[in-house]
XYZ file of C-alpha atoms in Angstrom:
705
model
C 15.363 0.023 -40.954
C 11.637 0.537 -41.161
C 10.008 1.476 -38.614
C 7.285 -0.912 -37.197
C 3.468 -0.169 -37.407
C 1.683 0.408 -34.217
C -1.296 -1.773 -35.003
C 1.570 -4.799 -34.981
C 3.091 -3.502 -31.525
C -0.430 -3.528 -29.950
C -1.427 -6.788 -31.260
C 1.440 -9.586 -31.375
C -0.780 -12.432 -33.235
C -0.974 -9.516 -36.604
C 2.154 -10.496 -36.874
C 1.929 -13.809 -39.077
C 0.110 -10.811 -41.236
C 2.486 -8.058 -41.051
C 3.171 -8.054 -44.757
C -0.232 -7.872 -45.944
C -1.124 -4.745 -43.258
C 2.458 -3.429 -44.331
C 1.418 -3.776 -48.064
C -2.146 -2.008 -48.151
C 0.162 0.442 -45.652
C 2.397 1.430 -48.748
C -0.229 1.298 -51.232
C -1.910 3.917 -49.480
C 1.064 6.269 -50.130
C 1.521 4.929 -53.130
C -1.997 5.966 -54.584
C -1.704 9.152 -52.125
C 1.537 10.398 -54.039
C -0.303 9.427 -57.032
C -3.097 12.047 -56.511
C -1.723 14.540 -55.585
C 1.207 14.893 -57.271
C 0.238 18.089 -58.725
C -1.166 19.952 -55.282
C 1.979 19.721 -53.203
C 0.830 16.177 -51.614
C -2.691 17.805 -50.150
C -5.884 15.368 -50.748
C -8.184 18.333 -50.547
C -6.500 19.872 -52.883
C -7.279 17.321 -55.301
C -10.821 16.200 -54.305
C -12.122 19.286 -55.768
C -14.487 17.775 -58.755
C -17.775 19.657 -57.962
C -15.937 22.552 -58.583
C -15.389 21.903 -61.796
C -17.675 19.387 -63.190
C -21.515 20.142 -63.075
C -23.501 23.418 -63.500
C -21.951 26.666 -61.987
C -22.339 30.411 -62.595
C -18.738 31.855 -64.737
C -16.995 35.039 -64.128
C -18.655 36.862 -66.138
C -22.124 36.075 -64.830
C -23.058 33.156 -67.192
C -22.837 30.038 -67.029
C -20.739 26.968 -67.619
C -21.390 23.218 -67.490
C -18.874 20.351 -67.711
C -19.382 16.265 -67.671
C -16.914 13.355 -67.291
C -18.293 11.246 -70.162
C -15.315 9.826 -72.296
C -17.145 7.595 -74.359
C -20.286 9.805 -75.283
C -20.317 11.220 -79.283
C -22.237 14.300 -78.754
C -23.856 16.125 -75.133
C -26.925 18.503 -75.373
C -28.108 20.179 -72.141
C -31.768 20.154 -72.326
C -34.930 21.178 -70.097
C -37.849 23.553 -69.176
C -34.882 26.204 -71.350
C -35.282 24.031 -74.615
C -39.180 22.994 -73.747
C -37.140 19.359 -73.831
C -36.013 19.632 -77.071
C -32.321 19.470 -78.745
C -31.084 23.003 -79.346
C -27.737 23.091 -80.801
C -26.806 26.281 -78.617
C -26.867 23.811 -75.432
C -24.341 21.685 -76.955
C -21.529 21.012 -75.547
C -17.805 20.214 -76.854
C -15.350 17.351 -76.246
C -11.941 19.326 -74.497
C -10.250 15.686 -74.481
C -9.608 13.366 -71.708
C -13.663 12.411 -71.375
C -14.741 16.084 -70.568
C -17.155 17.524 -72.481
C -17.828 21.604 -71.602
C -20.387 24.263 -72.570
C -20.466 27.865 -71.665
C -24.123 29.686 -71.991
C -24.851 33.280 -71.488
C -26.575 34.155 -68.489
C -30.412 34.216 -70.088
C -29.487 30.770 -70.964
C -30.403 29.554 -67.625
C -32.802 30.104 -64.811
C -32.549 29.835 -61.260
C -35.573 27.414 -61.080
C -35.324 25.688 -64.831
C -35.248 21.802 -65.135
C -32.999 19.813 -67.412
C -31.301 16.623 -68.146
C -28.487 15.809 -70.397
C -29.116 14.070 -74.057
C -26.457 11.856 -74.631
C -25.395 10.165 -78.050
C -22.702 7.350 -77.920
C -22.170 4.263 -80.614
C -24.819 2.722 -81.090
C -27.299 4.405 -78.769
C -28.295 7.069 -76.702
C -30.351 8.956 -73.332
C -31.538 10.792 -71.266
C -29.363 11.556 -68.023
C -28.843 13.366 -64.460
C -25.624 15.232 -64.118
C -23.788 13.149 -62.130
C -22.632 16.360 -60.091
C -26.136 17.927 -59.868
C -26.309 19.217 -56.748
C -30.745 19.515 -57.158
C -32.449 16.786 -58.489
C -36.242 16.796 -57.959
C -39.320 14.483 -59.016
C -42.495 15.726 -60.294
C -45.946 14.756 -58.716
C -47.366 14.023 -61.605
C -45.425 11.915 -64.277
C -42.751 10.709 -61.522
C -39.953 11.914 -63.200
C -36.858 13.183 -61.944
C -34.960 16.020 -63.704
C -31.868 18.105 -62.443
C -33.453 21.688 -61.199
C -30.932 24.976 -61.534
C -30.630 26.307 -57.865
C -29.344 29.533 -57.853
C -31.406 31.131 -54.963
C -30.785 35.745 -54.662
C -30.416 35.197 -51.424
C -28.682 32.032 -50.573
C -29.083 30.850 -47.019
C -25.558 31.808 -44.904
C -24.058 30.250 -41.747
C -24.849 31.807 -38.578
C -22.719 29.310 -36.805
C -19.431 29.872 -38.842
C -16.843 27.489 -36.862
C -18.047 24.801 -34.802
C -16.284 21.992 -32.927
C -18.780 19.445 -31.516
C -18.028 17.891 -27.816
C -18.895 14.751 -28.376
C -16.676 13.511 -25.095
C -18.768 10.601 -24.663
C -20.354 10.622 -27.992
C -23.836 10.237 -27.912
C -26.055 10.028 -31.318
C -29.627 9.935 -32.453
C -30.307 8.285 -35.379
C -32.455 9.732 -37.000
C -34.625 10.074 -40.822
C -36.362 12.920 -41.943
C -38.996 11.753 -43.898
C -40.461 9.715 -41.374
C -39.462 12.290 -38.212
C -42.841 13.273 -38.604
C -46.344 12.696 -36.789
C -48.169 12.837 -40.035
C -48.904 10.397 -42.325
C -47.036 11.518 -45.196
C -42.950 12.781 -45.804
C -41.472 15.374 -43.501
C -39.527 18.227 -44.148
C -36.028 19.565 -43.119
C -37.617 22.536 -41.376
C -40.369 20.392 -39.816
C -37.435 18.083 -38.304
C -35.987 21.673 -37.465
C -38.736 23.198 -35.843
C -40.313 19.907 -33.912
C -38.200 16.967 -33.954
C -34.825 18.920 -33.011
C -35.996 20.512 -30.261
C -36.914 16.811 -28.663
C -33.402 15.346 -29.063
C -31.917 18.074 -27.405
C -33.600 17.797 -24.693
C -32.891 13.969 -24.582
C -29.476 14.812 -24.292
C -28.154 13.666 -27.376
C -25.006 15.405 -28.668
C -25.033 14.228 -32.068
C -27.484 13.584 -34.976
C -26.934 10.967 -37.508
C -29.248 11.317 -40.803
C -29.828 8.625 -43.253
C -31.338 9.274 -46.514
C -29.414 12.211 -47.365
C -28.379 11.710 -50.760
C -30.941 11.516 -53.676
C -32.568 8.038 -54.140
C -35.507 7.249 -56.375
C -37.505 4.386 -53.991
C -38.233 6.113 -50.822
C -38.253 2.784 -49.723
C -34.832 2.084 -50.319
C -34.381 4.198 -46.491
C -31.566 6.042 -49.135
C -29.371 3.200 -49.359
C -29.698 3.053 -53.607
C -28.132 6.325 -53.960
C -29.104 7.957 -57.654
C -27.308 11.966 -57.245
C -24.657 12.033 -54.808
C -24.118 15.357 -54.741
C -27.988 16.157 -54.426
C -29.658 16.790 -51.113
C -33.035 14.416 -51.501
C -35.793 16.952 -52.636
C -38.702 14.921 -51.188
C -37.594 16.998 -48.014
C -36.932 20.175 -49.086
C -34.370 22.521 -50.435
C -30.476 22.795 -49.967
C -31.081 26.353 -47.608
C -33.626 24.443 -45.528
C -31.208 21.265 -44.790
C -28.536 24.175 -44.053
C -30.542 25.922 -41.745
C -31.286 22.841 -39.896
C -27.626 21.886 -40.085
C -26.789 25.195 -38.292
C -29.937 25.193 -35.733
C -28.002 22.021 -34.548
C -24.817 23.420 -34.395
C -26.045 26.357 -32.344
C -27.462 23.557 -29.708
C -24.324 22.023 -29.375
C -25.139 19.089 -31.384
C -22.671 17.599 -34.200
C -24.461 16.474 -37.796
C -23.307 13.246 -39.208
C -24.284 11.670 -42.413
C -24.457 8.481 -43.617
C -22.724 8.198 -46.579
C -23.763 5.427 -49.072
C -20.503 4.586 -51.104
C -20.576 1.171 -51.404
C -22.973 0.511 -54.126
C -25.340 3.087 -56.377
C -29.096 2.343 -57.753
C -28.870 0.755 -61.271
C -31.713 2.965 -62.583
C -29.964 4.401 -65.820
C -32.229 7.551 -66.389
C -31.731 8.812 -62.954
C -28.199 7.205 -61.783
C -24.547 6.652 -63.141
C -25.348 3.262 -64.865
C -24.663 3.954 -67.893
C -24.350 7.334 -68.014
C -22.309 7.822 -70.949
C -23.577 4.533 -72.431
C -20.644 2.320 -71.291
C -21.680 -0.233 -68.320
C -18.126 0.635 -66.644
C -18.328 5.036 -66.282
C -18.071 4.215 -62.679
C -18.488 0.905 -62.106
C -16.743 -2.402 -63.111
C -17.466 -3.519 -66.394
C -17.170 -7.311 -65.718
C -19.385 -9.977 -63.349
C -18.144 -7.859 -59.993
C -20.504 -5.016 -61.761
C -23.846 -6.022 -59.886
C -24.064 -6.687 -56.096
C -25.406 -10.247 -55.619
C -27.472 -9.267 -52.442
C -28.097 -5.981 -52.822
C -29.470 -5.389 -56.444
C -27.537 -2.171 -56.639
C -23.931 -1.754 -58.583
C -20.385 -1.836 -57.197
C -17.973 1.423 -57.631
C -14.790 0.530 -59.423
C -12.533 1.323 -56.554
C -9.238 1.170 -58.684
C -10.157 4.149 -61.062
C -8.169 7.100 -60.529
C -11.477 8.922 -62.199
C -13.667 6.821 -59.651
C -11.851 8.324 -56.687
C -11.708 11.690 -57.573
C -16.020 11.599 -57.886
C -16.091 9.625 -54.541
C -13.738 11.760 -52.452
C -14.852 14.968 -53.970
C -17.928 13.615 -52.856
C -17.066 13.522 -48.974
C -15.390 17.049 -49.412
C -18.566 18.443 -50.983
C -20.262 17.275 -47.984
C -18.285 18.725 -45.868
C -17.785 22.261 -46.904
C -21.119 23.069 -48.516
C -23.143 21.570 -45.818
C -20.897 22.233 -42.869
C -21.691 18.576 -42.377
C -19.731 17.222 -39.305
C -18.388 13.586 -40.493
C -20.013 10.421 -42.035
C -21.208 6.873 -40.581
C -19.739 5.094 -43.711
C -22.639 2.223 -45.346
C -21.902 -1.422 -46.162
C -18.354 -1.258 -45.140
C -17.734 -4.644 -45.124
C -19.069 -5.410 -48.488
C -16.422 -2.815 -49.765
C -13.490 -4.470 -48.216
C -13.892 -7.633 -49.430
C -14.198 -9.431 -53.027
C -16.979 -11.354 -52.006
C -18.789 -8.516 -49.734
C -18.591 -10.686 -46.994
C -21.314 -12.797 -47.803
C -21.183 -16.150 -45.864
C -18.207 -15.625 -44.218
C -17.768 -16.500 -40.201
C -14.842 -14.426 -40.407
C -13.456 -16.855 -36.898
C -10.309 -15.933 -37.210
C -7.331 -13.949 -38.534
C -6.520 -15.807 -41.193
C -10.616 -14.971 -42.740
C -9.432 -11.235 -43.312
C -6.114 -12.186 -44.966
C -6.675 -14.403 -47.403
C -6.296 -12.885 -50.125
C -9.988 -11.896 -50.017
C -9.907 -8.458 -48.969
C -10.383 -5.371 -52.118
C -7.392 -3.292 -51.711
C -8.824 -0.838 -53.906
C -11.660 -0.289 -51.591
C -9.295 -0.530 -48.384
C -7.161 2.349 -50.345
C -10.304 4.391 -50.773
C -11.594 4.407 -47.363
C -8.426 4.967 -45.891
C -7.633 7.955 -48.514
C -11.263 9.086 -47.478
C -10.854 9.119 -44.246
C -7.261 10.983 -44.537
C -9.278 13.390 -46.549
C -11.676 14.046 -44.237
C -9.607 15.045 -40.982
C -7.496 16.690 -42.938
C -10.390 18.815 -44.421
C -12.259 19.200 -40.695
C -9.499 17.526 -37.787
C -12.749 17.016 -35.637
C -14.529 15.514 -38.189
C -16.156 11.967 -37.179
C -15.968 8.928 -38.939
C -17.815 5.514 -37.992
C -17.306 2.333 -40.241
C -20.486 0.087 -40.377
C -18.860 -2.920 -40.530
C -19.587 -6.598 -39.227
C -16.544 -8.950 -40.052
C -14.110 -7.235 -37.279
C -11.446 -6.556 -39.867
C -8.530 -5.257 -37.423
C -7.351 -1.871 -37.994
C -10.464 -0.385 -39.180
C -10.682 2.127 -36.633
C -7.393 3.048 -36.005
C -5.298 5.721 -37.561
C -3.495 5.467 -40.865
C -0.186 6.221 -39.379
C -0.335 3.323 -37.402
C -1.256 1.442 -39.696
C -4.891 1.170 -39.805
C -7.488 2.291 -42.333
C -8.330 5.702 -40.572
C -12.342 5.423 -38.937
C -12.985 7.050 -35.299
C -15.125 4.739 -34.414
C -16.610 1.319 -35.913
C -20.281 0.142 -35.155
C -20.467 -2.325 -32.378
C -22.990 -4.644 -34.556
C -22.923 -7.712 -32.513
C -24.671 -6.301 -29.505
C -28.254 -5.661 -31.132
C -27.195 -9.333 -32.832
C -27.090 -10.365 -29.045
C -29.928 -8.744 -27.382
C -32.051 -10.436 -29.956
C -30.749 -13.355 -29.264
C -30.710 -13.276 -25.838
C -34.635 -11.994 -26.041
C -35.864 -15.018 -28.667
C -34.056 -17.567 -27.131
C -33.092 -17.480 -23.240
C -35.427 -17.582 -20.505
C -34.888 -14.524 -18.348
C -33.600 -16.962 -15.608
C -30.584 -17.995 -17.903
C -29.482 -14.272 -18.042
C -26.509 -14.389 -17.246
C -24.471 -11.327 -16.078
C -21.009 -13.493 -17.324
C -22.236 -13.770 -20.815
C -23.664 -10.133 -21.380
C -20.354 -8.038 -19.778
C -18.094 -10.073 -21.997
C -20.243 -9.311 -24.851
C -20.245 -5.951 -23.876
C -16.857 -5.493 -23.625
C -15.296 -7.793 -25.889
C -13.279 -5.416 -28.278
C -10.754 -4.158 -29.379
C -8.420 -2.178 -26.940
C -7.230 0.057 -29.787
C -10.566 0.906 -31.602
C -13.154 2.727 -30.479
C -16.865 1.713 -31.081
C -20.277 2.953 -30.732
C -22.385 0.626 -29.216
C -26.131 0.252 -30.119
C -28.656 -1.900 -28.772
C -30.809 -1.301 -32.253
C -30.692 0.518 -34.872
C -32.827 1.449 -37.693
C -31.990 -1.990 -38.913
C -33.949 -3.978 -36.233
C -37.230 -1.609 -36.052
C -37.823 -2.508 -40.228
C -40.382 -4.208 -41.077
C -39.446 -7.933 -40.836
C -37.841 -7.393 -37.703
C -38.689 -6.248 -34.216
C -37.620 -3.865 -31.916
C -36.537 -4.374 -28.461
C -39.543 -3.177 -26.829
C -41.751 -4.580 -29.426
C -40.126 -8.151 -28.856
C -40.427 -7.958 -24.767
C -44.321 -6.725 -24.856
C -45.630 -7.346 -28.506
C -49.417 -7.203 -28.643
C -49.829 -6.109 -25.642
C -48.450 -2.563 -26.031
C -52.001 -1.505 -27.719
C -53.973 -2.473 -24.695
C -51.757 -2.028 -21.627
C -49.896 1.026 -21.682
C -51.949 3.158 -19.542
C -49.966 4.141 -16.333
C -52.741 2.891 -13.833
C -52.362 -0.845 -16.006
C -50.641 -3.305 -13.640
C -50.033 -5.450 -16.499
C -47.141 -8.102 -15.991
C -45.751 -8.608 -19.396
C -45.959 -4.541 -19.839
C -43.906 -4.124 -16.219
C -41.314 -7.067 -17.624
C -40.749 -5.221 -20.745
C -39.959 -1.888 -19.650
C -37.933 -2.991 -16.601
C -35.751 -4.942 -18.909
C -35.890 -2.052 -21.556
C -34.240 -0.362 -19.573
C -32.053 -2.294 -18.139
C -30.772 -3.187 -21.380
C -30.080 0.342 -22.667
C -28.089 1.115 -19.868
C -25.476 -1.419 -19.191
C -25.431 -1.183 -23.459
C -24.812 2.648 -22.576
C -22.371 2.039 -19.400
C -19.853 0.267 -21.071
C -18.506 2.204 -23.808
C -15.575 2.656 -24.823
C -16.449 5.204 -27.549
C -19.939 6.413 -28.756
C -23.665 5.332 -28.040
C -26.668 4.986 -30.719
C -30.286 5.399 -30.108
C -32.302 5.265 -33.268
C -35.423 7.987 -33.269
C -38.400 7.193 -30.765
C -36.725 4.129 -29.725
C -35.599 6.538 -26.607
C -39.472 5.799 -25.662
C -40.207 2.531 -26.670
C -42.025 3.502 -29.996
C -44.373 0.435 -30.714
C -44.386 -1.689 -34.046
C -42.495 -0.973 -36.852
C -41.259 1.133 -39.990
C -42.483 0.397 -43.561
C -41.939 2.737 -46.030
C -45.071 3.271 -48.659
C -44.789 0.249 -51.096
C -46.875 -2.139 -53.408
C -47.251 -4.176 -50.911
C -48.619 -1.917 -48.164
C -50.863 0.233 -50.515
C -48.273 2.761 -50.746
C -49.284 3.242 -47.152
C -47.591 6.477 -44.971
C -48.997 4.645 -42.168
C -46.086 3.115 -40.549
C -43.297 5.248 -41.883
C -43.571 8.159 -39.099
C -43.030 8.362 -35.460
C -46.103 9.024 -33.078
C -44.785 11.599 -30.890
C -48.236 11.812 -29.573
C -47.606 8.368 -27.171
C -44.790 10.326 -25.518
C -46.089 12.875 -25.275
C -49.657 11.439 -24.018
C -49.628 12.141 -19.689
C -51.950 8.851 -19.251
C -49.119 6.269 -21.340
C -46.322 4.778 -19.969
C -43.835 6.016 -22.814
C -43.364 8.895 -20.817
C -41.285 6.673 -18.343
C -39.463 5.156 -20.281
C -38.224 8.725 -22.154
C -37.754 9.991 -18.405
C -35.338 7.326 -17.828
C -33.702 7.702 -21.216
C -32.990 10.656 -20.565
C -31.662 10.319 -17.232
C -29.132 7.505 -18.001
C -27.615 9.857 -20.974
C -27.601 12.882 -18.126
C -25.957 10.510 -15.700
C -23.045 9.219 -18.583
C -22.918 12.749 -20.547
C -22.338 14.324 -16.684
C -18.876 12.687 -16.493
C -16.386 14.097 -19.109
C -14.517 11.534 -21.015
C -16.744 8.770 -19.585
C -15.872 6.685 -22.320
C -12.439 6.537 -21.963
C -12.503 5.132 -18.692
C -11.588 1.836 -17.309
C -14.128 -0.634 -17.297
C -13.835 -2.309 -13.362
C -15.188 -5.198 -12.847
C -16.426 -5.346 -9.335
C -18.849 -8.297 -9.312
C -21.007 -10.859 -11.987
C -22.782 -14.154 -10.152
C -24.580 -15.665 -12.625
C -26.211 -17.725 -10.260
C -27.997 -14.058 -8.271
C -27.775 -12.890 -11.832
C -26.195 -9.760 -10.314
C -23.446 -7.899 -12.352
C -21.707 -4.771 -10.436
C -18.808 -2.437 -12.453
C -17.093 1.031 -12.066
C -16.397 2.998 -14.181
C -14.815 6.706 -12.804
C -16.746 7.535 -9.370
C -19.874 5.653 -10.732
C -20.671 2.082 -9.965
C -23.317 0.431 -12.185
C -25.566 -2.576 -9.886
C -27.824 -4.493 -12.179
C -29.931 -7.279 -10.804
C -31.473 -9.513 -13.613
C -33.346 -12.064 -11.823
C -36.969 -12.002 -12.881
C -37.892 -13.731 -9.265
C -34.913 -12.861 -6.785
C -34.259 -9.662 -4.559
C -31.823 -9.362 -2.350
C -31.318 -7.640 1.202
C -28.080 -6.570 1.933
C -26.336 -7.983 -1.180
C -22.114 -7.276 -0.636
C -20.011 -6.771 -3.300
C -16.384 -5.564 -3.115
C -16.010 -1.698 -4.034
C -13.670 0.839 -3.370
C -14.248 1.952 0.471
C -16.026 5.414 0.375
C -19.637 6.699 0.398
C -21.773 6.440 -2.086
C -25.201 8.198 -3.261
C -27.637 6.869 -5.995
C -27.872 8.640 -8.959
C -29.713 6.595 -10.971
C -32.533 3.622 -10.029
C -34.571 2.528 -12.942
C -37.088 1.350 -10.504
C -38.075 4.879 -9.108
C -41.621 5.389 -9.591
C -40.890 8.768 -12.559
C -39.220 6.083 -14.259
C -42.661 3.574 -14.782
C -40.886 0.975 -11.798
C -42.522 0.025 -8.048
C -40.444 2.478 -6.190
C -39.109 -0.328 -4.363
C -35.843 1.490 -3.296
C -35.112 4.751 -1.195
C -32.261 6.888 -3.516
C -32.200 9.095 -0.413
C -30.044 6.737 1.401
C -26.041 7.078 1.093
C -24.146 3.837 1.534
C -21.129 3.106 3.082
C -18.821 0.324 2.592
C -17.945 -1.710 5.541
C -14.163 -2.576 6.097
C -12.682 -6.095 5.390
C -9.027 -6.827 6.739
C -8.112 -9.278 3.874
C -8.977 -6.668 1.434
C -8.161 -3.370 3.594
C -4.610 -3.392 0.980
C -6.434 -2.936 -2.376
C -8.258 0.211 -0.839
C -11.814 -1.689 -1.023
C -14.545 -2.465 1.231
C -17.876 -4.613 1.041
C -20.805 -2.368 -0.322
C -24.315 -3.602 0.793
C -27.316 -2.772 -0.764
C -30.781 -3.853 -1.729
C -31.102 -5.140 -4.818
C -35.067 -5.963 -6.310
C -35.732 -8.243 -9.099
C -34.989 -6.851 -12.369
C -33.494 -2.819 -11.272
C -30.703 -1.401 -12.429
C -29.233 1.151 -9.610
C -25.864 3.754 -10.308
C -24.031 4.922 -7.298
C -21.598 7.611 -7.251
C -18.873 7.950 -4.902
C -19.763 10.618 -2.538
C -16.085 10.331 -0.747
C -13.854 8.155 -0.387
C -14.267 6.680 3.352
C -11.509 7.974 6.161
C -9.175 5.432 7.356
C -10.586 4.032 10.595
C -14.313 4.177 9.783
C -17.085 1.658 10.795
C -19.816 1.995 9.109
C -23.491 0.875 10.894
C -25.948 -1.157 9.581
C -28.141 1.952 8.928
C -25.586 3.400 6.690
C -24.694 0.375 4.821
C -28.367 -0.932 4.073
C -30.818 0.753 1.917
C -33.925 0.988 3.599
C -36.670 -1.391 1.390
C -39.929 0.900 0.688
C -43.085 0.127 -1.220
C -42.612 -3.816 -1.327
C -43.773 -4.904 -5.001
C -47.749 -4.641 -4.868
C -49.041 -8.136 -4.067
C -51.951 -7.273 -5.795
C -52.001 -5.748 -9.619
C -54.746 -3.189 -10.746
C -57.321 -4.435 -13.056
C -55.262 -4.548 -16.478
C -57.932 -1.590 -18.658
C -59.062 -2.377 -22.255
C -58.373 1.242 -23.304
C -56.683 0.961 -26.848
C -53.310 3.285 -26.622
C -52.538 3.625 -30.197
């Protein structure tokens, strides 16, 4: 009798779709057996294309080059070593099965040489960059891309030989190397390592998720239109520079996750894979499915073993060559469905199993997860997926696709909708708590208020939606502008409640921890190719006379509070209180209690809610002067629950607190309450100090940008 998959046992509502779920599970097993028939069942043994194809040293010190180009009728290497002309000494020989090979003496090719392939096919020819090129550079004058021989005499050697990330909880700092610098221009791996990485370590994040690593012709694509899948972008430096950065991160205890793009590829034919051998279907579909209808890019044909060989080997390459600790897979929704998930509501389970699922893509994603965890069992895989496909972040053995986490993409959409459409008086705790905790119990998610998506031109970050143009004039520490005060208060509360309710990980985009103003706009024709907004203004948070430092300090404190509780993400989220009329929310995780008063106008004295009986101390207070608040809470006061005979059997009592408007507090249990201890009023009520000032200082007109 066949064993029922765990995913079906855990979710009875999936029973009507058991045949589809079991069928895709069997599809993966069949494909894995097919691919690993010659490797004793090891996917890692299959995923070695990068060791075979491309340019390598041979055993005699010479060079060997191979390319998979079944449609080609002739291939030559051309480059600085041939003065970019045809030379028969650099021709390749067909080996059969679409593979071309060339052997060259050591003095034929040198470190630093630029090269391409000249490919001929029936009816045409063209220059192409090899599919497995590991270094691609752009000429600063002509802007032409070429592969570059990268074989330094003393390549970088990793100092941290074995790194095991401690990511419980997983706290991700999403970043982009090129725009991580203060100056207007393109930042480097080395600048990031020496200037930005120390900031991230000081901020308390234990993982960085790096965007735009794979080479891409257009900088403004944010790295999502990839041309050379095995080449680390040379805009930011050399492969050794990237390795040094990753090594440094590991020495600081920081995991490094790569934003990998296997959902599509750039259409460029000279720089990319579009018509590498003259055909349209070498790596992509050759029919109407070839071009992505929304992204102006090409769609991989995951049904071909040669494509699986290319993509699976790509995963292994980045893990082994650069020691990345895992991947955030971009555009997974687009991969899962024939229609790329476009224009579909996904309102019920029927929408996931209506024949629109791309079985080949699902098989590939599952194999990729199996491979990655075969190579590194501690690796981290995250799916950027918005449809809610069940089982995405469930192990393959249990019937899932195998990701460790899925992005909680509905959360930032929720916050944007709240800020845009709801009056402050209508921010209901019941809605907030439900949105942040509404997820599949058997799948871990990465929660976030905003990522790079919300920071791009055409959109707005949370802080900019809350404060907008007032940020230009009223961010001085002695400026009591009401719009800024509201925005900072809500910014802190939104981030804390999102982090406090995680069941997997939390993500912050670079600079948002201190409320970086404005948007990201990469150089393009429409802005005069300006770098003005493709950077981070670190001086804002470094200045003592600006309020950005307060937001950064709060972010540090909330991250430290959560990170200080090992496996915080696995602690049950127990709702203690929610009352929409008062706009008060309280919930418990372990020995921490999180209390929020979302009301813009109502402060409460002796506000009571049921909590486990005991003594509590305040460990975090969003209204603290250190965080740019009003200092209305005396966080030195300890709180004691008051007994209630009605709730005594449950071990709970009434915890009464002072809750100023638009504030959040985190309490930690010092010790459980003795059985017959009677609390005094002084012990149960926090003193009210420094009431909100009746008058505010006149706003300064000094511009802070």
